[in-house]
């Protein structure tokens, strides 16, 4: 009997990045647990997402709204195409959360093309990954920009 | 700058119901706006709660380039100073905020200055003996702004000593500071939860002309409203968390009638707000614990009165916008004719439960973040304005809606919520500052 190949952490992160490169939010959201969250803090060492402002702190509700908005024909900011290329490197295992999710840190460089301009984002990802029978699911993804306090131009897709 | 030619044309640029496109496009006009509007008006600097202790400072630019710092003195008083060494002119402080260690010290030749900006010490001072240099001349201090003052913790400064005092200048719009602070059970607010900075590649006036443009939300924000409706309709109606997001997003799709009913009130110097009796924030749920704290402090009647003053956006022309009902502000920092930064600051209502600040932050994330589903659509249409107005197919941008129907009262002018009263109010102030026309 052939055992189906098991996706490694690296392969999973690359697949997630590919969905974002392809702006395939439908597939991307499916990588999260039902109670999964996505967090882009607005400062270094930000203690929590609730009592300090963030660029993004989305749960499934907001991911679902964004997914619909992203393909809505009447969103003015989305009438210009967006293209990203994610590079993920320096992937390292950082132990487990108290409820047993694997904590994975990695570095990212993202080049994004939007509205006739090429922009660069860089920083560190932290993924909390649940292992399930069907593979990994993201319980939490934190996007720590190297310049979280800088004035940002419109960020119209998840990094 | 070709000043004489610009000067001659200024009077022709703004009419009662239309504005020449050059006010958004011409770098020379931008420079004049910086000199005459941003160089004369009271500009919002920061909030006293950002510098609670002696030596705490906060820095910003008061216009497109002039660096200033706000510092708490040893006597606990607030000073607003030019962030420029009196010696060779170096910027003294580069951090956005911090605490001075003993004194301000210039990193170039080590001149030091007291908290209030007064010169403290020059290294190797003897070199100045018998040179005509006067150590005690106030020109050797960090220079104070021509005027600075605060109202209920909100610190403003002016580069001009000719501007009327802050309270006179705020006029009836001062009610919005009172309402924001009165929404705190302890009657005070403090900056909390940090700042979002959002770069806008367009002229600074587009955002303040959009604030109370109530003809745009149902168009520009149709997508997010419909997306939220589509998803929320699939959920159980009683899921509280989902309701809070719905409560914030869905009113952006309110009808023309709703926005018309909210009304717009304009004041001298370009200030205005929409709402007051009702607004898109009017139907937010009241958190029981917060409500109890309010009743304990103010009693039922006064509490209801505070809630009932329900404004949407207030503009203190040209630099500050307030959301009383949300407890956040946006601060406009111009950079160039086609670039400005918007800062979103949130406030904690002293004496209110943490959930109130958390709602404020949720609002700022959902609406004002550069990564939200609302702010980027606003910016997109401003950029389309910047790009479209480069066409010379017409010289004019119109602002006729409900012109002639405004009600002039003693200290204010009121009109329909979907009127262009807000924009006309701004351009009246624009003519006052730019051309010296009487304001009152």
XYZ file of C-alpha atoms in Angstrom:
599
model
C 0.000 0.000 0.000
C 1.307 3.407 -0.905
C 1.261 5.824 1.952
C 0.346 9.321 0.768
C 3.257 11.699 1.132
C 3.024 13.905 4.174
C 3.447 17.618 3.610
C 6.339 19.100 5.546
C 6.154 22.406 7.368
C 8.211 23.995 4.602
C 5.946 22.652 1.900
C 2.917 23.885 3.791
C 4.332 27.405 4.161
C 5.212 27.470 0.467
C 1.708 26.364 -0.437
C 0.224 29.084 1.732
C 2.504 31.653 0.076
C 1.497 30.380 -3.345
C -2.190 30.954 -2.595
C -1.337 34.533 -1.653
C 0.843 34.960 -4.754
C -2.131 33.807 -6.794
C -4.551 35.960 -4.764
C -6.557 32.794 -4.167
C -8.174 33.822 -0.891
C -10.769 31.048 -1.115
C -8.060 28.378 -0.862
C -5.981 30.432 1.541
C -8.752 30.753 4.132
C -9.207 26.992 4.091
C -5.699 26.684 5.520
C -6.898 28.270 8.778
C -8.763 26.603 11.599
C -12.323 27.873 12.108
C -11.045 29.968 15.011
C -7.798 30.872 13.248
C -6.495 34.446 13.318
C -4.220 36.620 11.185
C -2.370 39.443 12.863
C -0.193 42.259 11.487
C 0.910 44.355 14.476
C 1.538 48.087 14.166
C 4.618 48.081 16.397
C 7.518 45.895 17.470
C 6.984 43.771 20.587
C 3.262 44.532 20.515
C 1.879 42.619 23.490
C -1.580 41.857 22.145
C -3.928 42.603 19.255
C -6.870 43.860 21.294
C -5.535 46.749 23.379
C -3.204 48.233 20.784
C -3.882 49.132 17.191
C -2.847 46.693 14.447
C -2.764 47.008 10.689
C -4.843 43.833 10.538
C -6.293 41.496 13.134
C -8.716 39.207 11.348
C -10.681 36.227 12.490
C -12.749 34.003 10.208
C -15.528 36.595 10.037
C -13.266 39.263 8.601
C -11.410 36.803 6.369
C -14.743 35.777 4.868
C -15.764 39.413 4.348
C -12.391 40.252 2.790
C -12.601 37.264 0.496
C -15.944 38.495 -0.848
C -14.791 42.103 -1.028
C -11.647 41.105 -2.882
C -13.631 39.895 -5.875
C -16.444 42.452 -5.637
C -16.617 44.395 -8.923
C -17.433 47.669 -7.169
C -14.416 47.966 -4.837
C -12.505 50.916 -6.351
C -9.143 49.899 -4.896
C -9.431 46.428 -6.353
C -9.933 47.531 -9.929
C -6.154 47.548 -10.308
C -4.555 44.104 -10.294
C -2.280 43.083 -7.476
C 0.575 40.620 -7.928
C 2.827 39.383 -5.165
C 5.858 37.168 -4.953
C 6.617 35.714 -1.535
C 10.029 34.396 -0.583
C 10.160 32.508 2.703
C 13.458 31.497 4.271
C 15.225 30.885 7.600
C 12.421 28.577 8.663
C 12.939 27.399 12.229
C 10.911 25.417 14.748
C 10.340 27.302 17.988
C 8.643 24.681 20.126
C 4.956 24.314 20.785
C 2.155 26.405 22.220
C 0.494 25.392 25.490
C -2.129 23.525 23.500
C 0.422 21.705 21.379
C 0.519 23.674 18.137
C 3.907 23.822 16.462
C 5.416 27.301 16.474
C 7.241 28.044 13.245
C 9.200 31.210 12.602
C 10.387 32.264 9.185
C 11.621 35.349 7.369
C 9.768 36.748 4.409
C 10.449 39.089 1.559
C 7.431 40.064 -0.480
C 7.572 42.054 -3.658
C 4.175 43.424 -4.598
C 3.043 45.030 -7.803
C 0.028 47.266 -7.458
C -1.105 50.425 -9.206
C 1.984 50.807 -11.387
C 4.301 50.548 -8.430
C 6.549 47.794 -7.079
C 6.813 47.671 -3.298
C 8.816 45.526 -0.898
C 7.667 44.153 2.441
C 9.995 42.309 4.770
C 9.794 40.807 8.195
C 9.127 37.681 10.202
C 6.238 35.256 10.088
C 5.120 33.321 13.121
C 2.814 30.430 12.365
C 1.029 28.326 14.965
C 0.226 25.098 13.169
C -2.218 22.423 14.211
C -1.525 18.918 12.951
C -4.722 17.266 11.766
C -5.510 14.043 9.958
C -5.632 15.952 6.696
C -2.474 17.982 7.297
C -1.569 21.264 8.904
C -3.995 24.043 9.720
C -3.048 27.577 10.801
C -4.332 28.533 14.221
C -2.520 31.837 14.176
C -0.351 33.733 11.736
C 1.538 36.801 12.823
C 3.169 39.081 10.275
C 5.831 41.170 11.952
C 6.984 43.847 9.517
C 10.455 45.306 9.995
C 8.783 48.733 9.806
C 5.415 48.286 11.513
C 5.266 51.937 12.566
C 6.057 53.358 9.137
C 3.363 55.086 7.132
C 2.021 52.406 4.811
C 0.388 52.781 1.456
C -2.770 50.762 0.855
C -2.269 47.079 1.614
C -5.071 45.399 -0.253
C -4.188 41.739 0.186
C -2.851 39.679 3.067
C 0.947 39.498 3.273
C 7.782 80.199 -7.307
C 6.119 82.615 -9.695
C 4.470 84.518 -6.869
C 3.067 87.558 -8.683
C 1.276 85.417 -11.268
C -0.075 83.036 -8.613
C -1.046 85.961 -6.442
C -3.038 87.535 -9.253
C -4.835 84.276 -9.969
C -5.681 83.310 -6.363
C -8.850 85.344 -6.293
C -10.092 83.529 -9.408
C -9.528 80.009 -8.108
C -12.355 79.640 -5.630
C -15.915 80.723 -6.368
C -19.042 80.225 -4.282
C -19.924 76.937 -5.931
C -16.811 75.762 -7.735
C -13.080 75.416 -7.309
C -10.373 75.576 -9.933
C -8.519 72.263 -10.340
C -5.170 74.010 -9.821
C -5.757 74.167 -6.046
C -5.100 70.418 -6.026
C -2.369 70.300 -8.653
C -0.124 73.343 -8.534
C 2.990 73.039 -6.313
C 3.189 76.827 -5.997
C -0.335 76.970 -4.634
C 0.576 74.172 -2.217
C 3.523 76.252 -0.995
C 1.211 79.211 -0.492
C -1.268 77.017 1.392
C 1.524 75.912 3.691
C 2.500 79.519 4.309
C -0.947 81.025 4.628
C -3.223 78.248 5.905
C -0.883 75.885 7.757
C 1.300 78.832 8.726
C -1.588 80.764 10.275
C -4.244 78.355 11.535
C -4.082 76.461 14.809
C -2.568 73.092 13.934
C -3.125 70.018 16.086
C 0.161 68.884 17.617
C -0.783 66.110 20.033
C -2.531 65.265 23.259
C -1.243 66.066 26.722
C -1.644 62.435 27.759
C 1.171 61.540 25.354
C 3.617 63.374 27.617
C 2.383 62.725 31.159
C 5.667 63.294 33.005
C 8.241 66.061 33.144
C 10.726 65.618 30.302
C 8.400 63.525 28.143
C 8.322 64.760 24.584
C 6.522 64.095 21.319
C 7.682 65.303 17.909
C 5.922 66.028 14.635
C 5.908 68.509 11.773
C 3.501 71.409 12.058
C 3.351 71.813 8.278
C 5.023 69.997 5.386
C 8.510 70.544 6.769
C 8.758 72.469 10.034
C 9.802 70.112 12.854
C 8.340 70.850 16.263
C 8.353 69.136 19.615
C 5.856 69.121 22.430
C 7.461 68.669 25.849
C 6.321 68.567 29.463
C 8.322 71.073 31.504
C 9.686 70.707 35.023
C 6.787 72.878 36.148
C 4.507 70.328 34.449
C 3.474 72.889 31.826
C 3.368 71.969 28.142
C 5.742 73.717 25.759
C 5.659 73.542 21.981
C 9.083 74.380 20.544
C 10.784 74.443 17.195
C 12.836 71.253 16.952
C 15.940 73.141 15.812
C 19.125 73.906 17.662
C 19.668 77.635 18.155
C 23.328 77.221 17.185
C 23.776 75.777 13.683
C 20.198 74.705 13.172
C 20.365 70.918 13.627
C 17.181 69.071 14.446
C 17.514 68.334 18.154
C 15.306 65.251 18.495
C 14.590 62.614 15.855
C 12.615 60.072 17.904
C 8.852 60.375 17.564
C 8.541 60.357 21.318
C 10.707 59.828 24.353
C 12.018 61.324 27.529
C 14.883 63.785 27.782
C 17.760 62.789 30.032
C 18.388 65.932 32.059
C 18.311 68.343 29.154
C 17.926 68.474 25.386
C 21.391 68.065 23.914
C 22.266 68.870 20.337
C 24.224 65.975 18.787
C 26.472 68.337 16.805
C 28.274 70.724 19.224
C 26.637 69.696 22.458
C 24.632 72.796 23.258
C 22.109 71.858 25.919
C 18.648 73.255 26.562
C 16.234 73.092 29.464
C 12.796 71.444 29.234
C 11.277 74.820 28.376
C 13.816 75.350 25.588
C 16.012 77.867 27.401
C 19.731 77.572 26.737
C 21.444 75.686 29.544
C 25.114 75.337 28.573
C 27.495 75.764 25.650
C 30.692 73.662 25.735
C 33.920 75.685 25.915
C 31.904 78.811 26.419
C 34.869 81.153 26.787
C 35.274 81.261 23.017
C 32.236 83.522 22.881
C 33.631 86.132 25.302
C 33.896 89.613 23.800
C 32.510 88.482 20.448
C 29.218 90.312 20.743
C 27.465 87.004 21.389
C 24.950 87.325 24.215
C 24.412 84.128 26.187
C 21.252 85.540 27.673
C 19.645 86.541 24.408
C 16.464 84.513 23.976
C 17.433 83.887 20.358
C 19.811 81.257 21.725
C 16.934 79.198 23.120
C 14.939 76.528 21.355
C 12.287 78.845 19.987
C 8.703 78.491 21.159
C 5.985 78.421 18.519
C 4.314 81.801 18.036
C 1.307 80.462 19.942
C 0.390 77.233 21.656
C -2.528 76.318 23.831
C -4.657 73.333 24.685
C -8.298 72.557 25.212
C -9.252 69.543 27.333
C -5.848 68.038 26.662
C -5.744 68.648 22.900
C -2.625 70.684 22.152
C -2.582 73.078 19.215
C 0.089 75.469 18.032
C 0.289 78.219 15.454
C 3.222 79.585 13.498
C 1.452 82.964 13.521
C 0.946 85.334 16.442
C -1.938 86.956 14.556
C -4.358 84.039 14.804
C -7.180 84.619 17.310
C -6.977 82.655 20.543
C -7.706 78.932 20.374
C -11.176 79.012 21.937
C -12.344 81.801 19.645
C -10.895 79.977 16.668
C -12.591 76.679 17.582
C -15.956 78.439 17.874
C -19.001 76.204 18.181
C -16.960 73.190 17.047
C -15.528 73.175 20.575
C -18.631 71.159 21.527
C -17.016 68.145 19.906
C -14.047 68.170 22.278
C -16.480 68.487 25.174
C -18.602 65.624 23.901
C -15.608 63.372 23.326
C -14.289 64.004 26.842
C -17.730 63.869 28.456
C -18.161 60.385 27.039
C -15.577 59.364 29.646
C -17.094 58.605 33.039
C -14.180 60.560 34.515
C -14.568 63.395 32.010
C -11.135 62.937 30.454
C -9.627 60.979 27.591
C -6.102 59.735 27.025
C -4.278 58.545 23.940
C -4.086 54.764 24.016
C -3.277 51.867 21.762
C -0.758 53.513 19.471
C -1.022 55.051 16.039
C -1.597 54.020 12.440
C 0.146 56.022 9.736
C -1.275 55.921 6.236
C 0.506 57.440 3.250
C -1.764 59.129 0.713
C -0.429 59.906 -2.766
C -2.700 62.844 -3.413
C -3.504 66.383 -2.331
C -4.248 66.862 1.374
C -7.587 68.562 0.760
C -9.204 65.467 -0.748
C -9.508 63.693 2.579
C -10.992 66.629 4.454
C -13.408 67.261 1.596
C -14.429 63.604 1.759
C -15.023 63.436 5.517
C -18.542 64.766 5.384
C -19.180 63.984 1.747
C -22.166 61.798 2.503
C -22.896 61.157 -1.157
C -19.931 58.799 -1.434
C -20.208 56.009 1.188
C -22.965 54.055 -0.558
C -20.896 54.117 -3.763
C -17.271 53.872 -2.650
C -18.016 51.450 0.185
C -20.758 49.455 -1.497
C -18.470 46.461 -1.921
C -17.515 46.054 1.721
C -21.079 46.609 2.893
C -22.432 44.007 0.483
C -19.605 41.596 1.299
C -20.287 41.954 5.007
C -24.027 41.558 4.492
C -23.503 38.485 2.332
C -21.344 36.761 4.913
C -23.192 37.879 8.038
C -26.487 36.657 6.585
C -25.074 33.124 6.749
C -24.484 33.373 10.503
C -26.610 33.021 13.608
C -28.077 36.427 14.345
C -27.125 36.308 18.006
C -23.370 35.925 17.600
C -22.246 39.015 19.497
C -18.784 39.287 18.011
C -20.123 39.309 14.500
C -22.641 41.946 15.456
C -19.956 44.416 16.480
C -18.284 44.225 13.091
C -21.654 44.471 11.368
C -22.515 47.447 13.556
C -19.433 49.266 12.285
C -19.388 48.236 8.615
C -23.039 48.114 7.578
C -23.968 51.785 8.257
C -21.514 52.764 5.517
C -24.268 51.614 3.206
C -26.847 53.897 4.810
C -29.329 55.568 2.471
C -29.216 59.092 1.095
C -32.218 59.858 3.320
C -30.349 58.763 6.447
C -27.347 60.869 5.598
C -29.562 63.831 4.671
C -31.230 63.646 8.093
C -27.891 63.806 9.880
C -27.400 67.407 8.713
C -24.148 69.371 8.460
C -23.136 72.270 10.676
C -20.425 74.676 9.579
C -18.434 77.228 11.573
C -15.967 80.038 10.876
C -12.389 79.037 9.991
C -13.575 76.026 7.990
C -14.682 73.763 10.830
C -17.764 71.562 10.509
C -19.379 68.338 11.556
C -22.139 66.143 10.270
C -24.618 64.534 12.565
C -25.350 65.910 15.988
C -28.829 64.487 16.272
C -28.180 61.286 14.403
C -25.324 59.741 12.453
C -24.073 56.435 11.121
C -22.778 55.799 14.645
C -26.160 56.465 16.295
C -27.296 52.879 16.597
C -24.229 51.391 18.229
C -25.094 49.208 21.166
C -24.288 50.654 24.580
C -22.123 48.392 26.706
C -23.883 47.801 30.032
C -20.810 48.223 32.225
C -19.909 51.460 30.474
C -23.464 52.718 30.671
C -23.523 52.078 34.410
C -20.297 54.030 34.888
C -21.803 56.921 32.912
C -25.051 56.911 34.925
C -23.070 56.832 38.165
C -21.102 59.860 37.052
C -23.660 61.974 35.214
C -27.131 60.621 35.987
C -29.562 59.278 33.423
C -30.628 62.536 31.795
C -27.175 64.000 31.259
C -25.868 60.636 30.072
C -28.580 60.428 27.431
C -27.741 63.985 26.419
C -24.084 63.046 25.928
C -24.988 60.013 23.830
C -27.503 62.021 21.829
C -24.894 64.473 20.517
C -24.053 61.965 17.867
C -21.668 63.419 15.337
C -20.055 61.430 12.555
C -16.953 63.411 11.575
C -15.797 66.759 12.872
C -13.178 68.752 10.989
C -11.021 71.344 12.683
C -9.692 72.839 9.470
C -7.106 72.038 8.282
C -5.350 69.448 10.421
C -7.645 67.481 12.741
C -10.709 65.303 12.389
C -12.537 63.842 15.363
C -14.958 60.984 15.797
C -16.579 61.669 19.159
C -18.781 58.595 19.094
C -15.823 56.365 18.197
C -13.152 58.103 20.253
C -10.564 58.298 17.539
C -9.024 61.153 15.621
C -7.249 61.463 12.324
C -4.485 63.978 11.907
C -3.495 65.333 8.495
C 0.241 65.882 7.947
C 0.872 67.365 4.474
C 4.104 66.511 2.664
C 3.818 67.821 -0.899
C 1.136 68.919 -3.338
C 0.393 65.255 -4.070
C 1.301 63.586 -0.803
C 0.230 63.579 2.838
C 0.215 61.249 5.812
C -2.858 60.481 7.899
C -2.332 59.434 11.490
C -5.114 57.628 13.321
C -4.970 57.909 17.103
C -7.351 56.196 19.487
C -8.484 57.356 22.910
C -9.330 55.612 26.140
C -12.323 57.042 27.976
C -11.056 57.330 31.540
C -13.273 55.328 33.848
C -14.709 53.191 31.033
C -14.137 49.433 30.718
C -11.416 48.168 28.349
C -14.084 47.010 25.896
C -14.669 50.621 24.890
C -11.044 51.119 23.822
C -11.143 47.734 22.119
C -14.136 48.837 20.075
C -12.338 52.057 19.148
C -9.348 50.028 17.979
C -11.583 47.615 16.082
C -13.126 50.613 14.325
C -9.724 52.077 13.464
C -8.602 48.705 12.069
C -11.778 48.159 10.083
C -12.095 51.674 8.680
C -8.880 53.696 8.952
C -6.077 51.149 8.545
C -4.155 51.181 5.274
C -4.970 47.461 5.242
C -8.691 47.891 5.875
C -11.541 47.446 3.421
C -12.651 51.087 3.708
C -9.621 53.422 3.762
C -8.053 52.029 0.571
C -11.268 52.596 -1.379
C -11.374 56.208 -0.212
C -7.726 56.691 -1.128
C -8.334 55.098 -4.508
C -10.955 57.690 -5.409
C -8.735 60.535 -4.166
C -5.986 59.248 -6.424
C -8.433 59.113 -9.312
C -9.186 62.770 -8.575
C -5.495 63.627 -8.605
C -5.046 61.814 -11.897
C -8.294 62.867 -13.547
C -7.909 66.545 -12.717
C -4.711 66.643 -14.759
C -7.032 66.698 -17.736
C -7.660 70.228 -18.955
C -11.068 69.309 -20.344
C -12.512 71.477 -17.590
C -10.909 73.836 -15.118
C -13.561 73.364 -12.466
C -14.678 71.106 -9.629
C -18.204 71.865 -8.517
C -19.771 72.092 -5.062
C -23.347 73.155 -5.787
C -25.355 70.607 -3.796
C -28.113 72.447 -1.886
C -26.420 75.800 -2.494
C -28.726 78.619 -1.417
C -30.549 76.439 1.113
C -28.050 76.809 3.966
C -29.419 78.381 7.162
C -27.124 81.113 8.478
C -27.385 81.304 12.259
C -25.498 83.588 14.601
C -22.313 81.552 14.974
C -22.867 78.723 12.511
C -24.480 77.656 9.283
C -26.600 74.536 9.009
C -27.797 72.534 6.077
C -28.798 69.163 4.756
C -26.561 66.185 5.417
C -26.035 65.540 1.715
C -25.273 69.179 0.882
C -21.855 70.518 -0.085
C -22.053 72.898 2.861
C -18.958 71.229 4.343
C -16.826 71.934 1.286
C -18.143 75.465 0.849
C -17.330 76.092 4.524
C -13.761 74.978 3.918
C -13.297 77.172 0.882
C -14.647 80.175 2.720
C -11.809 79.629 5.193
C -9.429 78.989 2.307
C -10.254 82.448 0.905
C -9.873 83.958 4.378
C -6.397 82.532 4.874
C -5.165 82.809 1.304
C -6.659 86.167 0.344
C -7.179 87.862 3.689
C -10.968 87.977 3.351
C -12.924 88.550 6.567
C -13.945 85.325 8.268
C -16.792 86.443 10.467
